[in-house]
Coordinates of C-alpha atoms in Angstrom, one line a residue:
Chain A
M1 CA 17.6 15.3 7.3
A2 CA 14.0 14.0 7.6
Y3 CA 11.3 15.6 5.5
I4 CA 9.3 16.5 8.5
N5 CA 10.3 18.1 11.9
V6 CA 11.3 15.0 14.1
E7 CA 13.6 15.0 17.0
Q8 CA 17.3 15.4 15.9
G9 CA 19.6 12.5 16.7
V10 CA 16.9 9.9 16.9
P11 CA 17.3 7.2 14.1
G12 CA 14.9 5.7 11.7
I13 CA 11.4 4.6 12.7
R14 CA 12.1 5.7 16.4
S15 CA 12.0 9.4 15.3
L16 CA 8.8 8.8 13.3
V17 CA 6.8 7.1 16.1
L18 CA 8.0 9.9 18.6
F19 CA 6.5 12.3 16.0
R20 CA 3.1 10.4 16.0
P21 CA 3.0 8.0 19.1
D22 CA -0.7 7.1 18.4
T23 CA 0.2 5.4 15.2
G24 CA 3.5 4.2 16.6
K25 CA 1.7 2.2 19.3
P26 CA -0.1 -0.3 16.9
L27 CA 3.0 -0.3 14.7
Y28 CA 5.2 -1.5 17.6
E29 CA 2.6 -3.9 18.9
L30 CA 2.4 -5.5 15.4
A31 CA 6.2 -5.9 15.2
Q32 CA 6.2 -7.4 18.7
I33 CA 3.5 -10.0 17.9
L34 CA 5.0 -10.9 14.5
L35 CA 8.7 -11.0 15.5
R36 CA 8.5 -12.1 19.2
G37 CA 5.0 -13.5 19.9
P38 CA 4.4 -17.2 20.2
S39 CA 5.3 -19.0 17.0
T40 CA 7.0 -22.2 15.7
L41 CA 9.4 -19.9 13.8
S42 CA 12.1 -18.7 16.1
P43 CA 12.6 -15.0 16.8
A44 CA 15.9 -15.4 14.8
E45 CA 14.2 -16.8 11.7
R46 CA 11.6 -14.1 11.9
E47 CA 14.2 -11.3 12.1
L48 CA 15.9 -12.8 9.2
I49 CA 12.7 -12.6 7.1
A50 CA 12.4 -9.0 8.2
A51 CA 16.1 -8.3 7.3
Y52 CA 15.8 -10.1 3.9
V53 CA 12.7 -8.1 2.8
S54 CA 14.3 -4.8 4.0
S55 CA 17.4 -5.7 2.1
R56 CA 15.4 -6.3 -1.1
N57 CA 13.6 -3.0 -0.5
Q58 CA 17.1 -1.4 -0.1
C59 CA 16.2 0.1 3.2
F60 CA 19.6 0.5 4.9
F61 CA 18.2 1.3 8.3
C62 CA 15.8 -1.5 8.5
T63 CA 18.2 -4.1 6.9
N64 CA 21.1 -3.3 9.2
S65 CA 19.1 -3.1 12.4
H66 CA 17.1 -6.3 11.9
A67 CA 20.2 -8.2 10.5
A68 CA 22.0 -7.2 13.7
A69 CA 19.1 -8.4 15.8
A70 CA 19.0 -11.7 13.8
R71 CA 22.8 -12.1 14.4
C72 CA 22.4 -11.7 18.1
L73 CA 19.5 -14.2 18.2
Y74 CA 21.3 -16.8 16.1
G75 CA 24.1 -16.7 18.5
D76 CA 27.1 -18.9 17.3
E77 CA 25.3 -19.3 14.0
G78 CA 25.1 -15.5 13.3
S79 CA 27.0 -15.7 10.1
V80 CA 24.1 -17.5 8.5
V81 CA 22.4 -14.1 8.4
D82 CA 25.0 -12.6 6.2
E83 CA 25.0 -15.7 4.0
A84 CA 21.2 -15.6 3.6
L85 CA 21.1 -11.8 2.7
L86 CA 23.7 -12.5 -0.1
D87 CA 22.3 -15.8 -1.5
P88 CA 19.6 -17.5 0.5
E89 CA 19.5 -20.6 -1.7
N90 CA 23.0 -21.5 -0.8
A91 CA 22.9 -20.2 2.8
G92 CA 23.1 -22.7 5.7
L93 CA 19.4 -22.6 6.4
T94 CA 16.8 -25.3 6.6
G95 CA 14.9 -26.1 3.5
K96 CA 11.7 -24.7 5.2
M97 CA 13.4 -21.3 5.8
K98 CA 14.6 -21.2 2.2
A99 CA 11.2 -21.9 1.0
L100 CA 9.7 -19.2 3.3
L101 CA 12.3 -16.6 2.2
N102 CA 11.3 -17.4 -1.4
I103 CA 7.7 -16.5 -0.5
A104 CA 8.8 -13.4 1.4
G105 CA 10.8 -12.3 -1.6
K106 CA 7.6 -12.7 -3.8
V107 CA 5.5 -10.6 -1.3
Q108 CA 8.2 -8.0 -1.5
I109 CA 7.6 -7.6 -5.2
L110 CA 3.8 -7.7 -5.0
G111 CA 1.1 -9.9 -3.3
K112 CA 0.0 -11.5 -6.5
E113 CA 3.6 -12.8 -7.2
V114 CA 3.1 -15.5 -4.7
T115 CA 2.1 -18.7 -6.6
E116 CA 0.5 -21.9 -5.6
L117 CA 3.8 -23.6 -6.4
D118 CA 5.7 -21.3 -3.9
I119 CA 3.2 -22.4 -1.3
L120 CA 3.5 -26.1 -2.2
L121 CA 7.2 -26.0 -2.1
A122 CA 7.0 -24.4 1.5
R123 CA 4.5 -27.2 2.5
E124 CA 6.8 -29.9 1.2
Q125 CA 9.5 -28.5 3.4
G126 CA 7.2 -28.7 6.5
A127 CA 5.8 -25.2 6.7
D128 CA 2.3 -25.1 8.0
D129 CA -0.6 -22.6 7.5
R130 CA 0.3 -20.4 10.4
E131 CA 4.0 -20.2 9.4
I132 CA 3.1 -19.3 5.7
H133 CA 0.6 -16.7 7.0
D134 CA 3.2 -15.2 9.3
T135 CA 5.9 -15.2 6.6
V136 CA 3.6 -13.3 4.3
L137 CA 2.5 -10.8 6.9
I138 CA 6.0 -10.1 8.1
A139 CA 7.1 -9.5 4.5
A140 CA 4.1 -7.3 3.9
A141 CA 4.7 -5.4 7.2
F142 CA 8.3 -4.7 6.2
S143 CA 7.1 -3.5 2.9
M144 CA 5.4 -0.8 5.0
F145 CA 8.1 -0.2 7.6
N146 CA 10.8 0.2 4.9
R147 CA 8.5 2.7 3.0
Y148 CA 7.7 4.7 6.2
V149 CA 11.4 5.0 7.2
D150 CA 12.7 6.0 3.8
G151 CA 9.6 7.8 2.4
L152 CA 10.2 10.4 5.2
A153 CA 14.0 10.3 4.8
S154 CA 14.3 9.6 8.5
W155 CA 17.9 9.7 9.9
T156 CA 19.9 6.6 8.9
P157 CA 23.1 6.1 10.9
T158 CA 26.1 4.7 8.9
D159 CA 28.2 3.5 11.8
P160 CA 28.1 -0.3 12.0
A161 CA 28.5 0.0 15.8
A162 CA 25.3 1.8 16.1
Y163 CA 23.5 -1.1 14.5
A164 CA 25.3 -3.7 16.6
E165 CA 23.9 -1.9 19.7
M166 CA 20.4 -1.5 18.2
G167 CA 20.5 -5.3 17.4
R168 CA 21.3 -6.2 21.0
R169 CA 18.6 -4.0 22.3
M170 CA 16.1 -5.6 19.9
A171 CA 17.2 -9.0 20.8
D172 CA 17.0 -8.4 24.5
K173 CA 13.9 -6.2 24.9
G174 CA 11.9 -6.7 21.7
Y175 CA 9.7 -3.8 20.5
V176 CA 8.8 -1.3 23.1
L177 CA 7.5 2.1 21.9
P178 CA 10.2 4.7 22.5
Q179 CA 9.3 7.4 25.1
P180 CA 10.2 11.1 24.6
V181 CA 13.5 12.1 26.3
N182 CA 12.4 15.6 27.3
Q183 CA 9.0 15.9 28.8
Chain B
M1 CA -9.2 -19.9 -3.0
P2 CA -6.9 -18.7 -0.3
H3 CA -3.3 -20.3 -0.2
I4 CA -4.0 -21.5 3.4
D5 CA -6.9 -22.9 5.2
L6 CA -8.6 -20.0 7.1
N7 CA -11.4 -22.1 8.7
N8 CA -13.8 -19.3 7.6
D9 CA -15.3 -17.9 4.5
L10 CA -15.0 -14.1 5.3
P11 CA -14.0 -11.9 2.4
G12 CA -10.6 -10.3 1.9
I13 CA -8.6 -9.1 5.0
R14 CA -11.5 -10.1 7.2
G15 CA -10.8 -13.8 6.6
L16 CA -7.2 -13.3 7.3
L17 CA -7.7 -11.4 10.6
A18 CA -10.3 -14.0 11.8
F19 CA -7.5 -16.7 11.1
R20 CA -5.0 -14.7 13.2
P21 CA -7.0 -12.5 15.6
E22 CA -3.8 -11.5 17.6
V23 CA -2.9 -9.2 14.8
A24 CA -6.4 -7.9 14.2
G25 CA -6.1 -5.6 17.1
P26 CA -3.1 -3.5 16.0
M27 CA -3.9 -3.7 12.3
G28 CA -7.5 -2.4 13.0
E29 CA -6.2 0.3 15.3
L30 CA -3.7 1.5 12.8
A31 CA -6.4 1.6 10.0
N32 CA -8.8 3.5 12.3
I33 CA -6.4 6.3 13.3
L34 CA -4.9 6.7 9.8
L35 CA -8.1 6.6 7.9
R36 CA -10.6 8.2 10.3
D37 CA -8.7 11.0 11.9
T38 CA -10.2 14.4 11.1
D39 CA -7.0 16.4 12.0
G40 CA -5.7 17.9 8.7
L41 CA -6.7 15.4 6.1
S42 CA -10.4 14.5 6.0
P43 CA -11.6 10.9 6.1
V44 CA -12.4 11.2 2.5
D45 CA -8.9 12.3 1.6
R46 CA -7.5 9.5 3.6
E47 CA -9.7 6.9 1.8
F48 CA -8.7 8.4 -1.6
I49 CA -5.0 7.8 -0.7
A50 CA -5.7 4.2 0.3
T51 CA -7.8 3.6 -2.9
H52 CA -5.2 5.1 -5.2
V53 CA -2.3 3.1 -3.6
S54 CA -4.4 -0.1 -3.5
W55 CA -5.2 0.6 -7.3
L56 CA -1.4 1.0 -8.0
N57 CA -0.8 -2.3 -6.2
D58 CA -3.5 -3.9 -8.3
C59 CA -5.3 -5.1 -5.2
F60 CA -8.9 -5.6 -6.3
Y61 CA -10.4 -6.2 -2.9
C62 CA -8.7 -3.2 -1.2
H63 CA -9.2 -0.6 -3.9
H64 CA -12.9 -1.5 -4.4
S65 CA -13.4 -1.8 -0.6
H66 CA -11.7 1.7 0.1
G67 CA -13.3 3.2 -3.0
A68 CA -16.7 2.2 -1.7
I69 CA -16.0 3.8 1.7
A70 CA -14.8 7.0 0.1
C71 CA -18.0 6.9 -2.0
H72 CA -20.1 6.4 1.1
Y73 CA -18.6 9.5 2.8
L74 CA -19.3 11.5 -0.5
G75 CA -22.9 10.5 -0.5
G76 CA -22.6 8.4 -3.7
E77 CA -20.2 10.3 -6.0
M78 CA -18.6 7.1 -7.6
D79 CA -17.5 9.1 -10.6
L80 CA -15.2 11.2 -8.4
V81 CA -13.8 8.1 -6.7
D82 CA -13.1 6.4 -10.0
Q83 CA -11.3 9.5 -11.3
V84 CA -9.2 9.9 -8.2
R85 CA -8.4 6.2 -8.3
N86 CA -6.7 6.2 -11.7
D87 CA -6.6 9.9 -13.0
Y88 CA -6.3 12.2 -9.9
L89 CA -4.3 14.9 -11.6
H90 CA -7.4 15.7 -13.7
A91 CA -9.9 15.2 -10.8
P92 CA -11.8 18.2 -9.3
I93 CA -9.9 17.9 -6.0
S94 CA -7.5 20.4 -4.3
E95 CA -4.0 21.0 -5.5
K96 CA -2.8 19.9 -2.0
L97 CA -4.5 16.6 -2.2
K98 CA -3.1 16.0 -5.7
A99 CA 0.5 16.8 -4.3
L100 CA -0.1 14.3 -1.5
L101 CA -1.4 11.7 -3.9
T102 CA 1.7 12.1 -6.0
I103 CA 3.8 11.5 -2.8
A104 CA 1.6 8.4 -2.1
G105 CA 2.3 7.1 -5.6
K106 CA 6.0 7.5 -5.0
V107 CA 5.8 5.6 -1.7
Q108 CA 4.0 2.8 -3.5
Q109 CA 7.1 2.4 -5.8
A110 CA 9.7 2.6 -3.0
G111 CA 10.4 4.9 0.1
K112 CA 13.4 6.4 -1.6
A113 CA 11.4 7.4 -4.6
V114 CA 9.9 10.4 -2.6
L115 CA 12.1 13.3 -3.5
P116 CA 12.5 16.7 -1.6
E117 CA 10.8 18.5 -4.5
D118 CA 7.7 16.3 -4.0
V119 CA 7.5 17.3 -0.3
E120 CA 8.2 21.0 -1.2
N121 CA 5.4 20.9 -3.8
A122 CA 3.0 19.6 -1.2
R123 CA 4.1 22.3 1.3
R124 CA 3.6 24.9 -1.3
H125 CA 0.0 23.8 -1.5
G126 CA -0.5 24.0 2.2
A127 CA 0.5 20.5 3.4
T128 CA 1.7 20.3 7.0
D129 CA 4.2 18.0 8.6
R130 CA 1.3 15.9 9.9
D131 CA -0.3 15.7 6.5
I132 CA 2.9 14.6 4.9
H133 CA 3.6 12.0 7.7
D134 CA 0.1 10.6 7.4
T135 CA 0.2 10.4 3.6
V136 CA 3.5 8.5 3.7
L137 CA 2.2 6.2 6.4
I138 CA -1.2 5.5 4.8
A139 CA 0.5 4.7 1.5
A140 CA 3.1 2.5 3.3
A141 CA 0.4 0.7 5.3
F142 CA -1.5 -0.1 2.1
C143 CA 1.6 -1.5 0.6
M144 CA 1.3 -3.9 3.6
F145 CA -2.4 -4.5 3.5
N146 CA -2.4 -5.1 -0.2
R147 CA 0.4 -7.5 0.0
Y148 CA -1.2 -9.4 2.9
V149 CA -4.5 -9.7 1.1
D150 CA -3.2 -10.8 -2.3
G151 CA -0.1 -12.7 -1.0
L152 CA -2.4 -15.2 0.7
A153 CA -4.9 -15.1 -2.2
A154 CA -7.7 -13.9 0.3
T155 CA -11.2 -14.4 -1.0
T156 CA -12.1 -11.6 -3.3
P157 CA -15.8 -11.0 -4.1
T158 CA -16.2 -10.1 -7.8
D159 CA -19.8 -8.9 -7.3
L160 CA -19.2 -5.1 -6.8
S161 CA -22.6 -4.8 -5.1
T162 CA -21.3 -6.6 -2.1
Y163 CA -18.8 -3.8 -1.4
G164 CA -21.3 -1.1 -0.4
P165 CA -22.8 -2.8 2.6
R166 CA -19.3 -3.5 4.1
A167 CA -18.3 0.1 3.3
R168 CA -21.4 1.4 5.2
Q169 CA -20.5 -0.8 8.1
V170 CA -17.0 0.6 8.3
A171 CA -18.1 4.2 7.8
E172 CA -20.6 3.9 10.6
K173 CA -18.5 1.9 13.1
G174 CA -15.0 2.4 12.1
Y175 CA -12.3 -0.3 11.6
G176 CA -11.7 -2.8 14.3
N177 CA -12.6 -6.3 15.6
H178 CA -16.3 -5.9 14.9
I179 CA -15.7 -6.5 11.2
I180 CA -14.7 -10.1 12.0
S181 CA -16.7 -10.8 15.1
E182 CA -20.1 -9.4 14.2
K183 CA -22.5 -10.8 11.4
Q184 CA -21.4 -9.7 8.0
P185 CA -23.6 -7.0 6.5
A186 CA -26.0 -8.3 3.9
A187 CA -26.2 -6.9 0.4

């Protein structure tokens, strides 16, 4: 049970933003810009960065929901998500995505872990300034979302079907601030 | 030098937000609500949490920036800010704030490090659901801001006298796009 009095039966971050919608609004806007806004990285690639960081932070809710969204968005190539979460270096990803996941993994540890060499390797694989910026900020943002969700012990469903449904919704609709059911 | 070409020479997160103004809106709004709300925790309490977490994350720009804002609110009590930053258990602050800083420190390690007894201890000292929520989200948000600033090697002024004028600007006008769109305050 969550540490604070949130609506029962509402999972993860959705319960927290319903508890405090005024902070929920910029949080959802940030997620929408970073994961769905105009970018040369596809929504599938950006969801994979989110799932990868969440997995390293051992946030079950965020890992499974964003992995499900990434699988939907990758379509026929959805299995690459599971490969990447297990072993990104040997997953069927582009060299650029591997280099960006390496940077995201460093950010997950701490900002200063990112070295000039990490950046150089990403550039050699074709990553530009904006892609590097967005990778760092997605990884940093999920270092926040993961802590928000687990730090308040929000409800984490364990049924895989619940995540498959969440992933479809996230792939179809993006990030829209949840509205209270009973008003 | 920053890892990417920002096309500006603004310090810290300001340079990053000027490079990517689309994210400046929600990030500024989040900071403004979390750090300037007066419901429950005071703006000083909120800046203390931000300063402590940024110090734990070893983010020089953020812990000096938010320490300077707390100091501004306090009318210049830098000794108190310094003590809260790195030795809050012995600082002359309320037991409630100490309990909340302990929760913030757990969040800095990992979300799951926050235990039911940490939350019970904060409640025993008068913390409400809203206080606990805001503490966790401030600490989590600074795990983002700190990684954003250091992960891109944002420009970090080492002259501590430059932090006061920016702190005064934020204390007077809040967080938001003005920190990147208006002239930077002079020392």
